[in-house]
Amino acid sequence: MQRNAIVFILYETTDCEGRYVANVIIGILDKNTPGKLYLLNSEELDKANYFTISKVFDQSMFLLWPEGIRHDDVLLFVTDAAPYMIKAANSLKALYSKMVHVTCLAHAHHRVAETIRGKFNNVDGLVSNVKKVFLKAPSRLEIFKTEASGIPLPPVPIITRWGTWLEAAFYYSDNFTTIQNVFSKLNPDDAVSIEKSISIMAEPNLGPNLTFIQSNFRCLPVNITKLESSGLTLFESINVVNNTRETLKMANGKVGKEIYDKFQNVIEKNAGFKTLVQISKIHSGEVDTMEGIEQDLKVEDLAFFKYAPITSVDVERSFSRYKNLLSVNRRSYKFDQIKKTIVSQCNADNLIM
């Protein structure tokens, strides 16, 4: 019988009703092509902790293999880096000894981007206030279109969407003088956000800060987008991470070093990623030993990792559909109805992507 190796991708969020919800993506690790991904399960949790995560993992295994769980076929487990996720994965390894647990590398990039945001309060203030100025304000929009024809409106970043804050910072770096000119035509007494924006733009270090961010951290949103792509080989995904590492290493000054150290720290804590790096080196012929592969993985297991995912973006996409399903006029849905609907929708074409 042909063996099917499996990747589990599990993520938890809180929905608009305050429920803790866990979605489980199941994927086939194929030796020759990117494997298909399916939403296997969606469960409401009493709490978000390692016990409930372990329980939903176990429930999902029985859904997949009701005749008996094939423990040695679970080779990869992808989650975020929440402490309870790591604790759950470590406890599960007692039963799934071949399972490599890796925390999402796209999320790791986002954590570094959030650190950058925390280092530049004036840039964060600019991004936060300018986006409010033109919201539902036709007269101000008209002024913008007149004074800044040819450039798009200021971005409205969603902080939980990976890399969008940095993209906003790049926008202001590219269009700083034009935006200043637009605000010179606005009345600061019309709105607090206008007054604050004008005040921030007058700060002498704002322009240099924007330039510093632009010059040193453009790789982060670019590489997040690459990691979100479907069908990457493990070798290609790891090269993206290495590109980020080398680019951040070149960042100058105290802040540049702090950001590089943050990235290094995040990667060092990701023990499963180290194992995947070693497997990738075997795939590429860079090394010819099993050294550094601590799990009970055998030679016959390694080929299944050729297209192994290192991000949880697919489960994030399932939550996007979940949020769209739970619209204002559907709040009376019971969770069992939501579960059946979202699983059906995500798997309608046999692919979640």
Tab-separated table of C-alpha atoms in Angstrom:
chain	number	residue	atom	x	y	z
A	1	MET	CA	0.000	0.000	0.000
A	2	GLN	CA	1.323	3.442	-0.941
A	3	ARG	CA	2.205	5.529	2.059
A	4	ASN	CA	0.746	9.013	2.567
A	5	ALA	CA	2.765	11.312	4.816
A	6	ILE	CA	0.797	14.089	6.487
A	7	VAL	CA	1.240	17.706	7.580
A	8	PHE	CA	-1.084	19.227	10.188
A	9	ILE	CA	-1.505	22.992	10.341
A	10	LEU	CA	-3.383	24.197	13.410
A	11	TYR	CA	-4.246	27.732	14.459
A	12	GLU	CA	-6.550	29.259	17.061
A	13	THR	CA	-8.360	32.598	17.059
A	14	THR	CA	-11.178	34.400	18.868
A	15	ASP	CA	-14.217	35.148	16.717
A	16	CYS	CA	-16.575	38.146	16.896
A	17	GLU	CA	-18.757	36.299	19.430
A	18	GLY	CA	-15.814	35.786	21.777
A	19	ARG	CA	-15.508	32.062	21.051
A	20	TYR	CA	-12.128	30.360	20.945
A	21	VAL	CA	-12.020	28.577	17.586
A	22	ALA	CA	-9.369	26.188	16.262
A	23	ASN	CA	-9.089	25.273	12.586
A	24	VAL	CA	-7.109	22.253	11.450
A	25	ILE	CA	-5.688	21.986	7.939
A	26	ILE	CA	-4.597	18.586	6.695
A	27	GLY	CA	-2.110	18.287	3.838
A	28	ILE	CA	-0.449	15.497	1.915
A	29	LEU	CA	3.337	15.589	1.827
A	30	ASP	CA	4.097	14.419	-1.703
A	31	LYS	CA	7.589	13.539	-2.884
A	32	ASN	CA	7.079	14.967	-6.365
A	33	THR	CA	4.519	17.781	-6.274
A	34	PRO	CA	3.014	20.228	-3.778
A	35	GLY	CA	0.386	18.324	-1.809
A	36	LYS	CA	-3.284	19.269	-1.627
A	37	LEU	CA	-4.580	20.979	1.507
A	38	TYR	CA	-7.988	20.535	3.107
A	39	LEU	CA	-9.807	21.999	6.065
A	40	LEU	CA	-10.284	18.860	8.148
A	41	ASN	CA	-11.827	20.256	11.294
A	42	SER	CA	-13.090	23.374	13.048
A	43	GLU	CA	-13.732	23.205	16.779
A	44	GLU	CA	-14.901	25.560	19.501
A	45	LEU	CA	-12.564	25.463	22.515
A	46	ASP	CA	-13.441	26.091	26.157
A	47	LYS	CA	-10.114	27.896	26.589
A	48	ALA	CA	-6.989	28.461	24.550
A	49	ASN	CA	-4.343	26.350	26.270
A	50	TYR	CA	-2.116	23.383	25.573
A	51	PHE	CA	-4.724	20.911	26.860
A	52	THR	CA	-7.500	22.056	24.501
A	53	ILE	CA	-5.067	22.272	21.576
A	54	SER	CA	-3.865	18.716	22.257
A	55	LYS	CA	-7.476	17.589	22.467
A	56	VAL	CA	-8.499	19.114	19.124
A	57	PHE	CA	-5.371	17.606	17.541
A	58	ASP	CA	-6.410	14.187	18.864
A	59	GLN	CA	-10.027	14.620	17.718
A	60	SER	CA	-8.829	15.572	14.250
A	61	MET	CA	-6.642	12.478	14.058
A	62	PHE	CA	-9.652	10.266	14.743
A	63	LEU	CA	-11.583	12.090	12.034
A	64	LEU	CA	-8.791	11.373	9.580
A	65	TRP	CA	-8.123	7.783	10.633
A	66	PRO	CA	-11.232	6.374	12.377
A	67	GLU	CA	-9.923	2.843	11.852
A	68	GLY	CA	-6.729	3.594	13.776
A	69	ILE	CA	-4.310	6.525	13.908
A	70	ARG	CA	-1.154	6.090	11.833
A	71	HIS	CA	1.235	7.896	14.136
A	72	ASP	CA	4.339	7.453	11.978
A	73	ASP	CA	2.690	9.122	8.977
A	74	VAL	CA	2.420	12.485	10.760
A	75	LEU	CA	5.708	14.108	9.799
A	76	LEU	CA	5.051	17.838	10.189
A	77	PHE	CA	3.023	20.038	12.536
A	78	VAL	CA	2.813	23.791	11.821
A	79	THR	CA	1.445	26.305	14.365
A	80	ASP	CA	2.091	29.834	15.546
A	81	ALA	CA	4.643	30.464	18.281
A	82	ALA	CA	2.203	30.825	21.200
A	83	PRO	CA	3.648	29.117	24.319
A	84	TYR	CA	0.618	26.829	24.671
A	85	MET	CA	1.038	25.678	21.056
A	86	ILE	CA	4.677	24.798	21.689
A	87	LYS	CA	3.777	23.004	24.916
A	88	ALA	CA	1.044	21.029	23.149
A	89	ALA	CA	3.408	20.031	20.335
A	90	ASN	CA	6.055	18.879	22.804
A	91	SER	CA	3.535	16.719	24.656
A	92	LEU	CA	2.237	15.217	21.405
A	93	LYS	CA	5.717	14.112	20.359
A	94	ALA	CA	5.461	11.277	22.883
A	95	LEU	CA	2.945	9.669	20.502
A	96	TYR	CA	4.139	11.151	17.190
A	97	SER	CA	7.873	10.647	17.477
A	98	LYS	CA	8.584	11.443	13.814
A	99	MET	CA	6.637	14.702	13.879
A	100	VAL	CA	8.651	17.874	13.321
A	101	HIS	CA	6.996	20.890	14.935
A	102	VAL	CA	7.762	24.195	13.212
A	103	THR	CA	6.301	27.576	14.128
A	104	CYS	CA	5.146	29.715	11.212
A	105	LEU	CA	8.021	31.562	9.531
A	106	ALA	CA	5.742	34.188	7.956
A	107	HIS	CA	4.495	34.984	11.447
A	108	ALA	CA	8.118	35.187	12.603
A	109	HIS	CA	8.697	37.905	9.984
A	110	HIS	CA	5.570	39.696	11.217
A	111	ARG	CA	6.847	39.645	14.811
A	112	VAL	CA	10.026	41.364	13.638
A	113	ALA	CA	7.931	43.921	11.725
A	114	GLU	CA	5.964	44.587	14.923
A	115	THR	CA	9.262	45.178	16.753
A	116	ILE	CA	10.215	47.763	14.123
A	117	ARG	CA	6.856	49.451	14.600
A	118	GLY	CA	7.523	49.696	18.341
A	119	LYS	CA	10.859	51.430	17.736
A	120	PHE	CA	9.383	54.333	15.758
A	121	ASN	CA	6.507	55.935	17.643
A	122	ASN	CA	6.350	58.978	15.396
A	123	VAL	CA	6.043	56.854	12.245
A	124	ASP	CA	3.381	54.750	13.937
A	125	GLY	CA	1.534	57.933	14.923
A	126	LEU	CA	1.694	59.200	11.346
A	127	VAL	CA	0.343	55.945	9.924
A	128	SER	CA	-2.421	55.791	12.535
A	129	ASN	CA	-3.619	59.385	12.208
A	130	VAL	CA	-3.364	60.024	8.474
A	131	LYS	CA	-5.553	57.036	7.665
A	132	LYS	CA	-8.322	58.622	9.796
A	133	VAL	CA	-8.139	61.979	8.035
A	134	PHE	CA	-9.569	60.815	4.707
A	135	LEU	CA	-12.033	58.259	6.068
A	136	LYS	CA	-15.565	59.261	5.011
A	137	ALA	CA	-14.400	62.796	4.225
A	138	PRO	CA	-15.268	63.673	0.576
A	139	SER	CA	-14.021	67.276	0.795
A	140	ARG	CA	-10.609	66.170	2.083
A	141	LEU	CA	-10.445	63.451	-0.545
A	142	GLU	CA	-11.030	66.104	-3.195
A	143	ILE	CA	-8.142	68.172	-1.831
A	144	PHE	CA	-5.923	65.091	-1.860
A	145	LYS	CA	-6.796	64.261	-5.464
A	146	THR	CA	-6.071	67.854	-6.489
A	147	GLU	CA	-2.779	68.286	-4.628
A	148	ALA	CA	-1.481	64.716	-4.982
A	149	SER	CA	-2.698	63.588	-8.374
A	150	GLY	CA	-0.878	60.516	-9.588
A	151	ILE	CA	-0.348	58.827	-6.209
A	152	PRO	CA	-2.776	56.542	-4.401
A	153	LEU	CA	-4.553	57.507	-1.207
A	154	PRO	CA	-2.656	56.852	2.038
A	155	PRO	CA	-2.794	53.140	2.896
A	156	VAL	CA	-4.995	51.819	5.656
A	157	PRO	CA	-2.861	49.062	7.174
A	158	ILE	CA	-4.454	46.279	9.162
A	159	ILE	CA	-2.033	45.635	11.984
A	160	THR	CA	-2.850	41.921	12.142
A	161	ARG	CA	-2.140	41.535	8.421
A	162	TRP	CA	1.510	40.688	8.017
A	163	GLY	CA	3.720	43.471	6.669
A	164	THR	CA	1.045	46.089	5.935
A	165	TRP	CA	2.377	48.586	8.498
A	166	LEU	CA	5.795	48.522	6.846
A	167	GLU	CA	4.205	49.011	3.435
A	168	ALA	CA	2.508	52.117	4.839
A	169	ALA	CA	5.854	53.425	6.134
A	170	PHE	CA	7.375	52.912	2.684
A	171	TYR	CA	4.486	54.882	1.159
A	172	TYR	CA	5.188	57.893	3.380
A	173	SER	CA	8.905	57.664	2.672
A	174	ASP	CA	8.222	57.726	-1.075
A	175	ASN	CA	5.661	60.554	-0.918
A	176	PHE	CA	6.624	62.572	2.160
A	177	THR	CA	6.815	66.049	0.570
A	178	THR	CA	3.578	65.539	-1.362
A	179	ILE	CA	1.705	64.453	1.770
A	180	GLN	CA	3.066	67.457	3.657
A	181	ASN	CA	1.763	69.713	0.891
A	182	VAL	CA	-1.695	68.091	1.079
A	183	PHE	CA	-1.866	68.712	4.826
A	184	SER	CA	-0.838	72.341	4.378
A	185	LYS	CA	-4.197	72.776	2.595
A	186	LEU	CA	-6.201	71.207	5.453
A	187	ASN	CA	-7.563	73.022	8.489
A	188	PRO	CA	-6.118	71.524	11.712
A	189	ASP	CA	-9.208	72.688	13.595
A	190	ASP	CA	-11.420	70.361	11.536
A	191	ALA	CA	-10.273	67.143	13.213
A	192	VAL	CA	-7.895	65.973	15.928
A	193	SER	CA	-6.323	63.521	13.458
A	194	ILE	CA	-5.365	66.426	11.143
A	195	GLU	CA	-3.819	68.382	14.000
A	196	LYS	CA	-1.854	65.349	15.195
A	197	SER	CA	-0.689	64.470	11.681
A	198	ILE	CA	0.591	68.012	11.044
A	199	SER	CA	2.363	67.989	14.400
A	200	ILE	CA	4.056	64.659	13.704
A	201	MET	CA	5.137	65.732	10.209
A	202	ALA	CA	6.853	68.751	11.765
A	203	GLU	CA	9.104	66.529	13.891
A	204	PRO	CA	12.668	66.808	12.524
A	205	ASN	CA	13.476	63.103	12.901
A	206	LEU	CA	10.377	61.776	11.110
A	207	GLY	CA	11.852	61.984	7.600
A	208	PRO	CA	15.142	60.311	8.590
A	209	ASN	CA	13.217	57.591	10.437
A	210	LEU	CA	11.129	56.880	7.346
A	211	THR	CA	14.274	56.720	5.238
A	212	PHE	CA	15.932	54.333	7.707
A	213	ILE	CA	12.931	51.977	7.621
A	214	GLN	CA	12.800	52.132	3.829
A	215	SER	CA	16.526	51.469	3.435
A	216	ASN	CA	16.832	48.531	5.815
A	217	PHE	CA	13.550	46.649	6.125
A	218	ARG	CA	11.970	46.483	2.674
A	219	CYS	CA	12.804	42.775	2.546
A	220	LEU	CA	10.276	41.886	5.255
A	221	PRO	CA	6.929	42.431	3.441
A	222	VAL	CA	8.469	41.186	0.182
A	223	ASN	CA	9.607	37.951	1.795
A	224	ILE	CA	6.358	37.524	3.730
A	225	THR	CA	4.558	37.591	0.364
A	226	LYS	CA	6.984	35.010	-1.016
A	227	LEU	CA	6.459	32.716	1.961
A	228	GLU	CA	2.688	33.027	1.502
A	229	SER	CA	3.000	31.647	-2.029
A	230	SER	CA	1.748	28.140	-2.719
A	231	GLY	CA	3.894	25.347	-4.088
A	232	LEU	CA	7.317	26.398	-2.824
A	233	THR	CA	9.858	23.683	-2.199
A	234	LEU	CA	11.372	23.486	1.266
A	235	PHE	CA	14.679	24.616	-0.250
A	236	GLU	CA	13.048	27.720	-1.771
A	237	SER	CA	11.237	28.608	1.463
A	238	ILE	CA	14.415	28.340	3.526
A	239	ASN	CA	16.267	30.502	1.004
A	240	VAL	CA	13.640	33.227	1.565
A	241	VAL	CA	14.266	33.076	5.319
A	242	ASN	CA	18.023	33.177	4.758
A	243	ASN	CA	17.612	36.205	2.497
A	244	THR	CA	15.807	38.022	5.309
A	245	ARG	CA	18.547	37.080	7.752
A	246	GLU	CA	21.340	38.343	5.501
A	247	THR	CA	19.494	41.567	4.623
A	248	LEU	CA	18.719	42.397	8.259
A	249	LYS	CA	22.318	41.629	9.188
A	250	MET	CA	23.393	44.563	7.017
A	251	ALA	CA	21.123	47.028	8.853
A	252	ASN	CA	23.266	49.695	10.520
A	253	GLY	CA	23.079	51.407	13.890
A	254	LYS	CA	21.697	50.378	17.251
A	255	VAL	CA	18.143	49.828	16.017
A	256	GLY	CA	19.373	47.822	13.034
A	257	LYS	CA	21.303	45.480	15.326
A	258	GLU	CA	18.329	45.132	17.679
A	259	ILE	CA	16.067	44.128	14.791
A	260	TYR	CA	18.596	41.607	13.485
A	261	ASP	CA	19.015	40.168	16.994
A	262	LYS	CA	15.220	39.904	17.289
A	263	PHE	CA	15.045	37.910	14.061
A	264	GLN	CA	17.889	35.663	15.168
A	265	ASN	CA	16.210	35.072	18.514
A	266	VAL	CA	12.896	34.150	16.882
A	267	ILE	CA	14.632	31.699	14.531
A	268	GLU	CA	16.777	30.167	17.275
A	269	LYS	CA	13.694	29.343	19.332
A	270	ASN	CA	12.160	27.514	16.364
A	271	ALA	CA	13.717	24.090	16.958
A	272	GLY	CA	11.719	22.399	14.209
A	273	PHE	CA	12.997	24.875	11.643
A	274	LYS	CA	16.566	23.794	12.423
A	275	THR	CA	15.559	20.211	11.621
A	276	LEU	CA	13.973	21.309	8.341
A	277	VAL	CA	17.133	23.222	7.429
A	278	GLN	CA	19.158	20.037	7.866
A	279	ILE	CA	16.673	18.060	5.780
A	280	SER	CA	16.847	20.709	3.049
A	281	LYS	CA	20.640	20.502	3.056
A	282	ILE	CA	20.356	16.750	2.507
A	283	HIS	CA	17.928	17.371	-0.376
A	284	SER	CA	20.388	19.783	-2.001
A	285	GLY	CA	23.434	17.597	-1.417
A	286	GLU	CA	25.040	20.142	0.861
A	287	VAL	CA	25.419	17.555	3.632
A	288	ASP	CA	25.496	13.758	3.491
A	289	THR	CA	24.818	12.779	7.104
A	290	MET	CA	21.715	12.538	9.310
A	291	GLU	CA	23.411	14.669	11.960
A	292	GLY	CA	21.157	17.381	13.376
A	293	ILE	CA	17.938	15.462	12.739
A	294	GLU	CA	16.857	14.659	16.276
A	295	GLN	CA	13.450	13.137	15.579
A	296	ASP	CA	13.002	9.427	14.879
A	297	LEU	CA	13.019	10.213	11.185
A	298	LYS	CA	14.442	7.584	8.858
A	299	VAL	CA	16.008	7.985	5.441
A	300	GLU	CA	12.757	6.875	3.785
A	301	ASP	CA	10.910	9.746	5.499
A	302	LEU	CA	13.092	12.590	4.245
A	303	ALA	CA	11.889	12.707	0.630
A	304	PHE	CA	8.374	13.600	1.858
A	305	PHE	CA	9.670	16.999	3.007
A	306	LYS	CA	10.495	18.281	-0.490
A	307	TYR	CA	7.415	20.554	-0.532
A	308	ALA	CA	6.953	20.852	3.234
A	309	PRO	CA	5.204	24.131	4.177
A	310	ILE	CA	6.793	26.336	6.838
A	311	THR	CA	3.905	28.768	7.286
A	312	SER	CA	0.344	28.656	8.610
A	313	VAL	CA	-1.034	30.994	5.928
A	314	ASP	CA	-3.510	28.410	4.642
A	315	VAL	CA	-5.245	28.146	7.989
A	316	GLU	CA	-5.265	31.965	8.130
A	317	ARG	CA	-7.144	31.890	4.812
A	318	SER	CA	-9.691	29.505	6.298
A	319	PHE	CA	-10.286	31.988	9.134
A	320	SER	CA	-10.821	34.747	6.583
A	321	ARG	CA	-13.646	32.683	5.128
A	322	TYR	CA	-14.914	31.992	8.634
A	323	LYS	CA	-15.105	35.730	9.398
A	324	ASN	CA	-16.895	36.412	6.123
A	325	LEU	CA	-19.397	33.674	6.953
A	326	LEU	CA	-20.119	35.088	10.404
A	327	SER	CA	-21.510	38.387	9.128
A	328	VAL	CA	-23.872	40.652	11.079
A	329	ASN	CA	-27.008	38.895	9.823
A	330	ARG	CA	-25.635	35.431	10.640
A	331	ARG	CA	-24.820	35.819	14.319
A	332	SER	CA	-27.635	33.444	15.286
A	333	TYR	CA	-25.769	30.523	13.717
A	334	LYS	CA	-24.941	27.755	16.157
A	335	PHE	CA	-21.323	26.670	16.032
A	336	ASP	CA	-22.174	23.243	14.636
A	337	GLN	CA	-23.825	24.968	11.657
A	338	ILE	CA	-20.819	27.246	11.204
A	339	LYS	CA	-18.459	24.275	11.334
A	340	LYS	CA	-20.291	22.297	8.658
A	341	THR	CA	-20.614	25.342	6.403
A	342	ILE	CA	-17.006	26.489	6.640
A	343	VAL	CA	-15.589	23.001	6.098
A	344	SER	CA	-17.835	22.553	3.051
A	345	GLN	CA	-16.916	25.962	1.613
A	346	CYS	CA	-13.171	25.557	2.070
A	347	ASN	CA	-13.169	22.085	0.536
A	348	ALA	CA	-15.641	22.788	-2.269
A	349	ASP	CA	-12.921	22.421	-4.897
A	350	ASN	CA	-10.839	19.969	-2.827
A	351	LEU	CA	-8.422	22.768	-2.065
A	352	ILE	CA	-8.389	25.374	0.661
A	353	MET	CA	-5.993	27.592	-1.285
